[in-house]
GROMACS .gro file of C-alpha atoms in nm:
model
  508
    1MET     CA    1  -0.622  -2.165   0.665
    2GLY     CA    2  -0.633  -2.269   1.028
    3CYS     CA    3  -0.886  -2.152   1.283
    4GLY     CA    4  -1.068  -1.845   1.153
    5LYS     CA    5  -0.824  -1.586   1.022
    6PHE     CA    6  -0.515  -1.758   1.160
    7PRO     CA    7  -0.279  -1.942   0.925
    8LYS     CA    8  -0.254  -2.320   0.945
    9ILE     CA    9   0.047  -2.483   1.106
   10GLU     CA   10   0.183  -2.729   0.852
   11ALA     CA   11   0.442  -2.885   1.083
   12ILE     CA   12   0.642  -2.838   1.403
   13PHE     CA   13   0.989  -2.973   1.458
   14LEU     CA   14   1.242  -2.948   1.737
   15ALA     CA   15   1.596  -2.875   1.615
   16GLN     CA   16   1.891  -2.915   1.846
   17PHE     CA   17   2.269  -2.884   1.831
   18HIS     CA   18   2.420  -3.224   1.908
   19PRO     CA   19   2.773  -3.204   2.053
   20ASP     CA   20   2.898  -3.474   1.813
   21LEU     CA   21   2.657  -3.467   1.518
   22GLY     CA   22   2.593  -3.095   1.488
   23PRO     CA   23   2.249  -2.959   1.396
   24VAL     CA   24   1.986  -3.234   1.417
   25VAL     CA   25   1.610  -3.267   1.407
   26ARG     CA   26   1.512  -3.439   1.729
   27LEU     CA   27   1.133  -3.456   1.686
   28SER     CA   28   0.880  -3.354   1.423
   29VAL     CA   29   0.502  -3.344   1.391
   30PRO     CA   30   0.385  -3.492   1.165
   31GLU     CA   31   0.657  -3.751   1.148
   32GLY     CA   32   0.857  -3.733   0.827
   33ALA     CA   33   0.779  -3.365   0.773
   34VAL     CA   34   1.151  -3.287   0.756
   35GLU     CA   35   1.339  -3.416   0.453
   36LEU     CA   36   1.637  -3.643   0.523
   37ASP     CA   37   1.851  -3.640   0.210
   38GLU     CA   38   2.160  -3.860   0.235
   39ASN     CA   39   2.308  -3.696  -0.074
   40LYS     CA   40   2.331  -3.375   0.123
   41GLY     CA   41   2.508  -3.529   0.419
   42TYR     CA   42   2.207  -3.654   0.617
   43SER     CA   43   2.226  -3.975   0.816
   44SER     CA   44   2.025  -4.134   1.093
   45ASN     CA   45   2.144  -4.220   1.439
   46ASN     CA   46   1.872  -4.372   1.655
   47GLY     CA   47   1.607  -4.176   1.474
   48VAL     CA   48   1.791  -3.844   1.480
   49ALA     CA   49   1.855  -3.651   1.157
   50ARG     CA   50   2.204  -3.511   1.111
   51GLY     CA   51   2.323  -3.218   0.906
   52ASP     CA   52   2.650  -3.162   0.722
   53ASP     CA   53   2.961  -3.220   0.927
   54ASP     CA   54   3.124  -2.910   0.780
   55SER     CA   55   2.832  -2.693   0.879
   56SER     CA   56   2.833  -2.846   1.226
   57SER     CA   57   3.197  -2.762   1.282
   58LYS     CA   58   3.143  -2.407   1.157
   59LEU     CA   59   2.851  -2.356   1.396
   60ALA     CA   60   3.071  -2.442   1.690
   61GLU     CA   61   3.297  -2.149   1.611
   62GLY     CA   62   3.233  -1.799   1.737
   63GLY     CA   63   3.122  -1.495   1.540
   64VAL     CA   64   2.884  -1.457   1.245
   65ALA     CA   65   2.991  -1.666   0.949
   66SER     CA   66   2.926  -1.571   0.589
   67LEU     CA   67   2.638  -1.757   0.427
   68SER     CA   68   2.723  -1.674   0.067
   69ASN     CA   69   2.844  -2.028  -0.004
   70SER     CA   70   2.561  -2.200   0.177
   71SER     CA   71   2.318  -2.422  -0.010
   72SER     CA   72   2.023  -2.251   0.157
   73HIS     CA   73   1.975  -1.997  -0.126
   74LEU     CA   74   1.846  -1.748   0.128
   75GLY     CA   75   1.907  -1.380   0.175
   76PHE     CA   76   2.021  -1.295   0.525
   77PHE     CA   77   1.943  -0.960   0.686
   78TYR     CA   78   2.045  -0.875   1.039
   79GLY     CA   79   2.027  -0.547   1.223
   80GLY     CA   80   2.374  -0.563   1.380
   81GLU     CA   81   2.395  -0.415   1.728
   82GLN     CA   82   2.054  -0.255   1.706
   83PRO     CA   83   1.777  -0.415   1.917
   84VAL     CA   84   1.598  -0.584   1.631
   85GLU     CA   85   1.340  -0.830   1.761
   86VAL     CA   86   1.237  -0.992   1.432
   87VAL     CA   87   1.492  -1.105   1.178
   88GLU     CA   88   1.359  -1.165   0.827
   89LEU     CA   89   1.533  -1.409   0.598
   90ILE     CA   90   1.402  -1.383   0.243
   91LYS     CA   91   1.456  -1.600  -0.057
   92ARG     CA   92   1.692  -1.531  -0.343
   93PRO     CA   93   1.639  -1.660  -0.699
   94ILE     CA   94   1.684  -2.035  -0.708
   95HIS     CA   95   1.920  -2.204  -0.954
   96PRO     CA   96   1.734  -2.437  -1.195
   97LYS     CA   97   1.935  -2.737  -1.076
   98VAL     CA   98   1.788  -2.716  -0.729
   99SER     CA   99   1.436  -2.615  -0.831
  100ALA     CA  100   1.312  -2.973  -0.786
  101ALA     CA  101   1.425  -2.975  -0.426
  102VAL     CA  102   1.260  -2.640  -0.362
  103ARG     CA  103   0.923  -2.773  -0.482
  104SER     CA  104   0.939  -3.066  -0.240
  105ASP     CA  105   0.648  -3.110   0.002
  106LYS     CA  106   0.897  -3.169   0.285
  107ILE     CA  107   1.112  -2.925   0.476
  108ASP     CA  108   1.473  -2.936   0.358
  109PHE     CA  109   1.660  -2.916   0.688
  110ASN     CA  110   1.996  -2.914   0.515
  111ALA     CA  111   1.903  -2.583   0.348
  112ILE     CA  112   1.812  -2.404   0.670
  113GLN     CA  113   2.017  -2.571   0.943
  114ALA     CA  114   2.269  -2.285   0.963
  115LEU     CA  115   1.980  -2.044   1.023
  116VAL     CA  116   1.768  -2.260   1.254
  117ILE     CA  117   2.071  -2.326   1.475
  118PRO     CA  118   2.231  -1.983   1.429
  119LYS     CA  119   2.515  -1.781   1.574
  120LEU     CA  120   2.508  -1.595   1.904
  121PRO     CA  121   2.353  -1.264   1.778
  122LEU     CA  122   2.029  -1.439   1.676
  123PHE     CA  123   1.957  -1.624   1.998
  124GLU     CA  124   1.626  -1.534   2.164
  125ARG     CA  125   1.504  -1.339   1.863
  126LEU     CA  126   1.219  -1.418   1.628
  127VAL     CA  127   1.361  -1.555   1.305
  128THR     CA  128   1.166  -1.619   0.981
  129VAL     CA  129   1.309  -1.835   0.705
  130ASN     CA  130   1.152  -1.897   0.363
  131THR     CA  131   1.256  -2.225   0.206
  132GLY     CA  132   1.079  -2.413  -0.071
  133ILE     CA  133   0.704  -2.391  -0.019
  134PHE     CA  134   0.737  -2.329   0.354
  135LYS     CA  135   0.786  -2.036   0.587
  136ILE     CA  136   0.971  -2.138   0.903
  137MET     CA  137   0.923  -1.926   1.214
  138CYS     CA  138   1.136  -1.997   1.519
  139TYR     CA  139   1.292  -1.859   1.837
  140PRO     CA  140   1.639  -2.011   1.893
  141ILE     CA  141   1.749  -2.066   2.254
  142SER     CA  142   2.092  -2.118   2.407
  143ILE     CA  143   2.132  -2.219   2.773
  144VAL     CA  144   2.481  -2.190   2.916
  145GLY     CA  145   2.554  -2.450   3.182
  146ASN     CA  146   2.698  -2.790   3.261
  147TYR     CA  147   2.645  -2.933   2.914
  148ALA     CA  148   2.871  -3.073   2.647
  149ARG     CA  149   3.038  -2.772   2.480
  150ASN     CA  150   2.910  -2.572   2.781
  151ALA     CA  151   2.574  -2.488   2.622
  152LEU     CA  152   2.246  -2.646   2.514
  153ILE     CA  153   2.120  -2.501   2.184
  154PHE     CA  154   1.770  -2.586   2.061
  155ASN     CA  155   1.490  -2.436   1.854
  156MET     CA  156   1.120  -2.523   1.830
  157CYS     CA  157   1.029  -2.438   1.471
  158PHE     CA  158   0.681  -2.375   1.327
  159ALA     CA  159   0.626  -2.433   0.953
  160PHE     CA  160   0.357  -2.253   0.753
  161ASP     CA  161   0.268  -2.206   0.391
  162ILE     CA  162   0.512  -1.962   0.234
  163LYS     CA  163   0.231  -1.716   0.149
  164ALA     CA  164   0.081  -1.718   0.500
  165ASP     CA  165   0.074  -1.404   0.711
  166THR     CA  166   0.238  -1.529   1.032
  167LYS     CA  167   0.254  -1.206   1.232
  168CYS     CA  168  -0.004  -1.335   1.482
  169PHE     CA  169   0.219  -1.637   1.558
  170GLY     CA  170   0.514  -1.424   1.670
  171PRO     CA  171   0.413  -1.413   2.041
  172VAL     CA  172   0.322  -1.783   2.036
  173VAL     CA  173   0.657  -1.895   1.891
  174LYS     CA  174   0.841  -1.677   2.139
  175ARG     CA  175   0.632  -1.806   2.430
  176VAL     CA  176   0.691  -2.172   2.338
  177GLY     CA  177   1.066  -2.111   2.318
  178CYS     CA  178   1.073  -1.938   2.657
  179LEU     CA  179   0.859  -2.214   2.814
  180LEU     CA  180   1.098  -2.482   2.692
  181LYS     CA  181   1.387  -2.283   2.833
  182GLU     CA  182   1.221  -2.262   3.176
  183LEU     CA  183   1.130  -2.632   3.169
  184GLU     CA  184   1.489  -2.723   3.084
  185ILE     CA  185   1.632  -2.504   3.361
  186SER     CA  186   1.386  -2.632   3.623
  187SER     CA  187   1.357  -2.999   3.528
  188GLY     CA  188   1.607  -3.083   3.252
  189LEU     CA  189   1.330  -3.176   3.009
  190LEU     CA  190   1.539  -3.148   2.692
  191SER     CA  191   1.873  -3.272   2.818
  192GLY     CA  192   1.744  -3.558   3.032
  193SER     CA  193   1.642  -3.903   2.912
  194GLY     CA  194   1.276  -3.970   2.849
  195GLY     CA  195   1.189  -3.620   2.737
  196GLU     CA  196   1.062  -3.727   2.393
  197ARG     CA  197   0.721  -3.837   2.521
  198PRO     CA  198   0.607  -3.511   2.686
  199LEU     CA  199   0.766  -3.310   2.406
  200MET     CA  200   0.577  -3.508   2.139
  201LEU     CA  201   0.254  -3.466   2.336
  202MET     CA  202   0.304  -3.091   2.353
  203MET     CA  203   0.391  -3.060   1.983
  204ARG     CA  204   0.091  -3.266   1.870
  205GLN     CA  205  -0.149  -3.063   2.081
  206LEU     CA  206   0.002  -2.739   1.956
  207VAL     CA  207  -0.060  -2.840   1.594
  208THR     CA  208  -0.408  -2.985   1.650
  209LYS     CA  209  -0.561  -2.737   1.890
  210LEU     CA  210  -0.412  -2.419   1.748
  211ASN     CA  211  -0.527  -2.519   1.398
  212ASP     CA  212  -0.876  -2.617   1.517
  213HIS     CA  213  -0.951  -2.370   1.796
  214GLY     CA  214  -0.678  -2.104   1.798
  215GLU     CA  215  -0.591  -2.188   2.158
  216CYS     CA  216  -0.476  -2.486   2.365
  217GLN     CA  217  -0.442  -2.601   2.725
  218ILE     CA  218  -0.166  -2.859   2.760
  219GLU     CA  219  -0.111  -3.072   3.070
  220LEU     CA  220   0.235  -3.232   3.093
  221ASP     CA  221   0.331  -3.507   3.336
  222LEU     CA  222   0.688  -3.427   3.439
  223SER     CA  223   0.698  -3.641   3.752
  224ASP     CA  224   0.996  -3.833   3.611
  225PHE     CA  225   1.196  -3.511   3.597
  226SER     CA  226   1.091  -3.315   3.904
  227GLN     CA  227   0.862  -3.386   4.199
  228PHE     CA  228   0.762  -3.022   4.215
  229MET     CA  229   0.648  -3.025   3.849
  230ALA     CA  230   0.448  -3.348   3.842
  231SER     CA  231   0.162  -3.173   3.663
  232THR     CA  232   0.255  -2.872   3.452
  233GLY     CA  233  -0.007  -2.672   3.262
  234ILE     CA  234   0.066  -2.464   2.952
  235SER     CA  235  -0.191  -2.218   2.814
  236ILE     CA  236  -0.145  -2.065   2.469
  237LYS     CA  237  -0.389  -1.853   2.271
  238LEU     CA  238  -0.369  -1.682   1.931
  239PHE     CA  239  -0.473  -1.321   1.896
  240PRO     CA  240  -0.522  -1.115   1.580
  241TYR     CA  241  -0.227  -0.902   1.481
  242TYR     CA  242  -0.285  -0.529   1.469
  243GLY     CA  243  -0.021  -0.321   1.298
  244SER     CA  244   0.096   0.012   1.430
  245PRO     CA  245  -0.169   0.283   1.397
  246ARG     CA  246  -0.128   0.520   1.109
  247ASP     CA  247  -0.029   0.882   1.143
  248ILE     CA  248  -0.339   1.098   1.149
  249GLU     CA  249  -0.314   1.452   1.020
  250PRO     CA  250  -0.546   1.748   1.089
  251TYR     CA  251  -0.686   1.731   0.733
  252HIS     CA  252  -0.797   1.367   0.757
  253VAL     CA  253  -1.168   1.290   0.782
  254PRO     CA  254  -1.248   0.995   1.015
  255ILE     CA  255  -1.539   0.777   0.907
  256ARG     CA  256  -1.685   0.526   1.148
  257THR     CA  257  -1.711   0.161   1.046
  258ILE     CA  258  -1.908   0.036   1.348
  259ASP     CA  259  -2.212   0.150   1.542
  260PHE     CA  260  -2.063   0.324   1.845
  261GLU     CA  261  -2.397   0.343   2.024
  262MET     CA  262  -2.437  -0.034   2.004
  263VAL     CA  263  -2.084  -0.084   2.134
  264LYS     CA  264  -2.153   0.146   2.426
  265LEU     CA  265  -2.471  -0.046   2.504
  266LYS     CA  266  -2.286  -0.377   2.504
  267SER     CA  267  -2.023  -0.227   2.731
  268ALA     CA  268  -2.293  -0.131   2.981
  269GLN     CA  269  -2.442  -0.480   2.965
  270THR     CA  270  -2.102  -0.634   3.027
  271VAL     CA  271  -2.045  -0.423   3.337
  272ASN     CA  272  -2.405  -0.503   3.440
  273GLN     CA  273  -2.463  -0.169   3.602
  274ALA     CA  274  -2.806  -0.062   3.488
  275ASP     CA  275  -2.804   0.252   3.702
  276ILE     CA  276  -2.484   0.388   3.545
  277PRO     CA  277  -2.520   0.598   3.227
  278ASP     CA  278  -2.348   0.463   2.919
  279ASP     CA  279  -2.122   0.765   2.874
  280ILE     CA  280  -1.960   0.716   3.215
  281LEU     CA  281  -1.820   0.381   3.098
  282TRP     CA  282  -1.631   0.553   2.816
  283ASP     CA  283  -1.343   0.794   2.808
  284ILE     CA  284  -1.491   1.143   2.807
  285ALA     CA  285  -1.267   1.282   2.533
  286LEU     CA  286  -1.321   0.974   2.316
  287ASP     CA  287  -1.697   0.998   2.359
  288ARG     CA  288  -1.703   1.367   2.260
  289VAL     CA  289  -1.485   1.299   1.956
  290MET     CA  290  -1.715   1.018   1.839
  291GLN     CA  291  -2.017   1.247   1.863
  292CYS     CA  292  -1.859   1.487   1.609
  293MET     CA  293  -1.765   1.217   1.358
  294ASP     CA  294  -2.022   1.261   1.082
  295GLY     CA  295  -1.808   1.171   0.780
  296VAL     CA  296  -1.764   1.541   0.690
  297ASN     CA  297  -1.571   1.699   0.977
  298HIS     CA  298  -1.195   1.673   0.955
  299VAL     CA  299  -0.969   1.633   1.257
  300GLY     CA  300  -0.903   2.005   1.291
  301ARG     CA  301  -1.274   2.088   1.290
  302ILE     CA  302  -1.348   1.809   1.540
  303ALA     CA  303  -1.091   1.958   1.775
  304ALA     CA  304  -1.253   2.301   1.740
  305LEU     CA  305  -1.607   2.167   1.793
  306THR     CA  306  -1.518   1.959   2.096
  307LYS     CA  307  -1.282   2.223   2.239
  308ILE     CA  308  -1.023   1.952   2.292
  309ARG     CA  309  -0.658   1.987   2.204
  310GLU     CA  310  -0.579   1.859   1.856
  311GLU     CA  311  -0.312   1.623   1.993
  312THR     CA  312  -0.571   1.459   2.221
  313VAL     CA  313  -0.816   1.420   1.932
  314VAL     CA  314  -0.547   1.257   1.719
  315LEU     CA  315  -0.459   1.021   2.004
  316ALA     CA  316  -0.826   0.917   2.042
  317LEU     CA  317  -0.865   0.862   1.667
  318ARG     CA  318  -0.545   0.657   1.648
  319HIS     CA  319  -0.689   0.435   1.920
  320LEU     CA  320  -1.006   0.382   1.714
  321ASP     CA  321  -0.807   0.329   1.396
  322TYR     CA  322  -0.587   0.068   1.566
  323TYR     CA  323  -0.891  -0.152   1.628
  324GLY     CA  324  -1.046  -0.090   1.287
  325CYS     CA  325  -1.333   0.123   1.418
  326ILE     CA  326  -1.270   0.404   1.168
  327VAL     CA  327  -1.122   0.462   0.825
  328LEU     CA  328  -0.962   0.781   0.699
  329ALA     CA  329  -1.068   0.979   0.394
  330ASP     CA  330  -0.986   1.318   0.248
  331ILE     CA  331  -1.188   1.638   0.273
  332PHE     CA  332  -1.461   1.616   0.011
  333GLN     CA  333  -1.515   1.916  -0.216
  334PHE     CA  334  -1.666   1.939  -0.560
  335GLY     CA  335  -1.340   2.089  -0.679
  336ASN     CA  336  -1.147   1.773  -0.592
  337ILE     CA  337  -0.997   1.551  -0.860
  338TYR     CA  338  -0.998   1.169  -0.844
  339GLU     CA  339  -0.886   0.885  -1.065
  340THR     CA  340  -0.986   0.520  -1.077
  341GLN     CA  341  -0.755   0.245  -0.952
  342TYR     CA  342  -0.706  -0.114  -1.062
  343ARG     CA  343  -0.923  -0.231  -0.772
  344ILE     CA  344  -1.226  -0.104  -0.961
  345MET     CA  345  -1.242  -0.464  -1.087
  346ASP     CA  346  -1.342  -0.572  -0.737
  347ILE     CA  347  -1.678  -0.402  -0.770
  348TYR     CA  348  -1.730  -0.587  -1.098
  349ARG     CA  349  -1.648  -0.925  -0.945
  350HIS     CA  350  -1.806  -0.914  -0.597
  351GLU     CA  351  -2.180  -0.881  -0.553
  352TRP     CA  352  -2.142  -0.810  -0.181
  353LEU     CA  353  -1.938  -0.500  -0.264
  354GLN     CA  354  -2.204  -0.388  -0.512
  355ARG     CA  355  -2.475  -0.425  -0.247
  356GLU     CA  356  -2.267  -0.239   0.009
  357CYS     CA  357  -2.204   0.043  -0.238
  358TYR     CA  358  -2.572   0.058  -0.329
  359ASN     CA  359  -2.682   0.080   0.036
  360TYR     CA  360  -2.422   0.344   0.122
  361VAL     CA  361  -2.459   0.588  -0.168
  362THR     CA  362  -2.838   0.572  -0.209
  363ASN     CA  363  -2.942   0.667   0.142
  364ASP     CA  364  -2.941   0.309   0.273
  365GLY     CA  365  -3.103   0.168  -0.036
  366THR     CA  366  -3.415   0.385  -0.042
  367ALA     CA  367  -3.368   0.483  -0.408
  368GLY     CA  368  -3.511   0.170  -0.562
  369ASP     CA  369  -3.467   0.277  -0.924
  370VAL     CA  370  -3.085   0.299  -0.898
  371GLN     CA  371  -2.917  -0.011  -1.036
  372ALA     CA  372  -2.579  -0.144  -0.931
  373GLU     CA  373  -2.473  -0.141  -1.296
  374GLU     CA  374  -2.525   0.234  -1.304
  375LEU     CA  375  -2.297   0.284  -1.003
  376ILE     CA  376  -2.026   0.071  -1.165
  377ARG     CA  377  -2.055   0.271  -1.486
  378LEU     CA  378  -2.022   0.599  -1.296
  379TYR     CA  379  -1.702   0.484  -1.127
  380SER     CA  380  -1.552   0.393  -1.463
  381THR     CA  381  -1.619   0.743  -1.601
  382ILE     CA  382  -1.417   0.928  -1.336
  383GLN     CA  383  -1.109   1.080  -1.498
  384LYS     CA  384  -0.795   1.237  -1.355
  385ARG     CA  385  -0.821   1.575  -1.528
  386LYS     CA  386  -1.179   1.657  -1.427
  387THR     CA  387  -1.317   1.785  -1.100
  388VAL     CA  388  -1.610   1.622  -0.928
  389ALA     CA  389  -1.836   1.910  -1.033
  390GLU     CA  390  -1.737   1.869  -1.399
  391TRP     CA  391  -1.788   1.493  -1.373
  392VAL     CA  392  -2.139   1.540  -1.228
  393LEU     CA  393  -2.242   1.775  -1.507
  394GLU     CA  394  -2.088   1.570  -1.786
  395ASN     CA  395  -2.248   1.241  -1.676
  396GLU     CA  396  -2.575   1.400  -1.566
  397VAL     CA  397  -2.559   1.238  -1.223
  398ASP     CA  398  -2.894   1.251  -1.047
  399THR     CA  399  -2.793   1.399  -0.714
  400GLU     CA  400  -3.139   1.341  -0.571
  401ARG     CA  401  -3.097   0.965  -0.599
  402ILE     CA  402  -2.721   0.937  -0.549
  403ASP     CA  403  -2.529   1.106  -0.270
  404VAL     CA  404  -2.218   1.225  -0.457
  405ARG     CA  405  -2.014   1.272  -0.142
  406ARG     CA  406  -2.089   0.919  -0.021
  407PHE     CA  407  -2.025   0.785  -0.370
  408ILE     CA  408  -1.676   0.936  -0.376
  409VAL     CA  409  -1.597   0.846  -0.014
  410PHE     CA  410  -1.698   0.484  -0.072
  411GLY     CA  411  -1.462   0.465  -0.368
  412VAL     CA  412  -1.175   0.611  -0.165
  413ILE     CA  413  -1.231   0.376   0.130
  414HIS     CA  414  -1.235   0.064  -0.089
  415LYS     CA  415  -0.935   0.177  -0.300
  416ILE     CA  416  -1.153   0.214  -0.610
  417LEU     CA  417  -1.064   0.584  -0.635
  418ARG     CA  418  -0.752   0.778  -0.549
  419ARG     CA  419  -0.743   1.145  -0.462
  420VAL     CA  420  -0.524   1.352  -0.694
  421HIS     CA  421  -0.392   1.623  -0.465
  422CYS     CA  422  -0.303   1.973  -0.581
  423TYR     CA  423   0.037   2.102  -0.465
  424PRO     CA  424   0.084   2.478  -0.516
  425VAL     CA  425   0.442   2.592  -0.577
  426LEU     CA  426   0.571   2.948  -0.546
  427CYS     CA  427   0.787   2.997  -0.855
  428GLY     CA  428   0.839   3.374  -0.874
  429PRO     CA  429   0.989   3.610  -0.616
  430GLU     CA  430   0.769   3.670  -0.319
  431VAL     CA  431   0.650   4.019  -0.230
  432LYS     CA  432   0.711   4.031   0.145
  433ALA     CA  433   0.455   4.172   0.379
  434CYS     CA  434   0.563   4.447   0.620
  435ASP     CA  435   0.606   4.290   0.966
  436GLY     CA  436   0.327   4.046   0.899
  437GLU     CA  437   0.059   4.313   0.855
  438GLN     CA  438  -0.057   4.133   0.543
  439SER     CA  439   0.017   3.783   0.673
  440MET     CA  440  -0.270   3.544   0.650
  441ALA     CA  441  -0.215   3.455   1.012
  442THR     CA  442  -0.266   3.822   1.113
  443GLU     CA  443  -0.610   3.910   1.236
  444ASP     CA  444  -0.549   4.266   1.358
  445ASN     CA  445  -0.601   4.444   1.027
  446GLY     CA  446  -0.887   4.219   0.915
  447ALA     CA  447  -0.738   4.164   0.568
  448SER     CA  448  -0.865   3.852   0.395
  449VAL     CA  449  -0.659   3.596   0.207
  450GLY     CA  450  -0.471   3.754  -0.080
  451GLU     CA  451  -0.614   4.096  -0.001
  452ALA     CA  452  -0.358   4.373   0.014
  453ALA     CA  453  -0.348   4.595   0.318
  454SER     CA  454  -0.455   4.948   0.267
  455PRO     CA  455  -0.191   5.220   0.222
  456GLY     CA  456  -0.272   5.339   0.567
  457HIS     CA  457  -0.150   5.007   0.703
  458GLY     CA  458   0.180   5.026   0.522
  459GLY     CA  459   0.099   4.740   0.287
  460SER     CA  460   0.264   4.655  -0.042
  461ASP     CA  461   0.143   4.513  -0.375
  462ASN     CA  462  -0.189   4.335  -0.412
  463GLY     CA  463  -0.038   3.990  -0.469
  464SER     CA  464   0.155   3.969  -0.142
  465LEU     CA  465   0.148   3.651   0.064
  466GLY     CA  466   0.208   3.601   0.431
  467ARG     CA  467   0.531   3.441   0.542
  468GLN     CA  468   0.357   3.136   0.689
  469LEU     CA  469   0.164   3.072   0.369
  470ALA     CA  470   0.464   3.135   0.146
  471GLY     CA  471   0.664   2.885   0.351
  472MET     CA  472   0.412   2.613   0.265
  473LEU     CA  473   0.429   2.673  -0.110
  474ASP     CA  474   0.734   2.455  -0.165
  475GLY     CA  475   0.560   2.164  -0.337
  476THR     CA  476   0.541   1.941  -0.028
  477HIS     CA  477   0.204   2.062   0.108
  478HIS     CA  478  -0.121   1.998  -0.075
  479MET     CA  479  -0.427   2.222  -0.069
  480ASP     CA  480  -0.612   2.030   0.204
  481GLU     CA  481  -0.319   2.065   0.440
  482ILE     CA  482  -0.278   2.435   0.361
  483CYS     CA  483  -0.649   2.505   0.406
  484VAL     CA  484  -0.662   2.339   0.748
  485SER     CA  485  -0.334   2.492   0.865
  486MET     CA  486  -0.437   2.845   0.760
  487ASP     CA  487  -0.804   2.792   0.858
  488LYS     CA  488  -0.916   2.917   0.516
  489ASP     CA  489  -1.137   2.768   0.251
  490ALA     CA  490  -1.001   2.652  -0.084
  491ALA     CA  491  -1.180   2.924  -0.281
  492ALA     CA  492  -1.015   3.203  -0.083
  493LEU     CA  493  -0.674   3.043  -0.122
  494GLN     CA  494  -0.727   2.994  -0.494
  495GLN     CA  495  -0.820   3.360  -0.532
  496ALA     CA  496  -0.507   3.466  -0.343
  497PHE     CA  497  -0.285   3.243  -0.558
  498ASP     CA  498  -0.441   3.372  -0.881
  499SER     CA  499  -0.391   3.734  -0.777
  500HIS     CA  500  -0.027   3.667  -0.692
  501GLY     CA  501   0.049   3.539  -1.040
  502SER     CA  502   0.358   3.333  -0.961
  503ILE     CA  503   0.193   3.015  -0.832
  504GLU     CA  504   0.214   2.691  -1.029
  505TYR     CA  505   0.027   2.371  -0.948
  506MET     CA  506   0.134   2.008  -0.942
  507TYR     CA  507  -0.131   1.735  -0.943
  508ILE     CA  508  -0.007   1.413  -0.785
   0.00000   0.00000   0.00000
């Protein structure tokens, strides 16, 4: 690994399309990182690596050529006319005859040259290529102008370990490519003579400083190219990659992972306004939502308690989830069913996870007579066909020492447990309510869930269901979602379903 959580840069090389030689590697750091195999058509010309002549001639032609006969052994996926920013190129099974080349500790340029110097549709897009033990990430550039073949095509490529997560390097690779384009347009850095020295300086500092510190400040002396750019500074910094926030539903229960009060205090200290209350420095809706997050309230209840629109609450929670300030769990009830997952082995292997579990489920570690081994044993006894209440009784769980709700929630958060949801399905013919008088959404007649309206109200049989509820009994809505949508508890819904007689259940 490189600096902190960022992957290590194994090598950087500058690929360029030579008007006579075709795709070449102009510079590389460290030197010799790119494999030059003469058997595959490589040759040297003043220190420049050359690719196959056939491939070079094909690259000069227009359109997107087929890569099925290429020696790259790569799968090629492109989004066509759609505005796809990142193009992923993934590996196909390698033939045994070329397995030795794949295991080489050098980058096989001959295998990827048609993808590093690509066709027109891939210019100025992030491209990722897996080859051998390396993952190559690049941003190909084409500058149309007074050049041989009327264009200058180049690509600054970053090489990582094939298993590395390189999402955080996407903006950096794109920025380096765009900087080189601007430097070429303004000073002719790549096309002019003498450009190797500043380019090598930049590449070496990129590898060294990004690996060591995650950021770099590069000063380039371009006085030989332009008087106005005698001293050019380049600033690049790596930032963690945050994926798109998840969809948050009304039945999700947000659980905080940080101390919000401490964060608010640090925010006040940063602003250095001692006379300003902490809550003024925060978004009002976000602050009210955080106050109602107790690990029990679901999104729908938080919206009701704060008197804020549910859409606004979801937007605030997605913001917190994006930065890892909360995790999402299901609504805990003793009638829920859970099953253990393969990640239960993590709590066997890692002592830190055992300590965290102990502190969380035993009221911050105040129950001194509870052993970590007992908690591990309890997790292993959870079965798919038993409710939490049945599991507590069968295993004689001491609820005074162990918080059952926290015990289950901890397992769900750390992927030790998985909720088995109950999906009710309406199998028989529905008995329709008259104009919604018996609908569960109707509040005028005061009828409870599953309760038939009185004859005076024009009701029908005792098992009738409202249209809204019946529409959700198609096997795609689980009990938590139905309960929150209908604003009814699970016991009342279960009683209504039992009285109807034509409801079946799927546990998934």
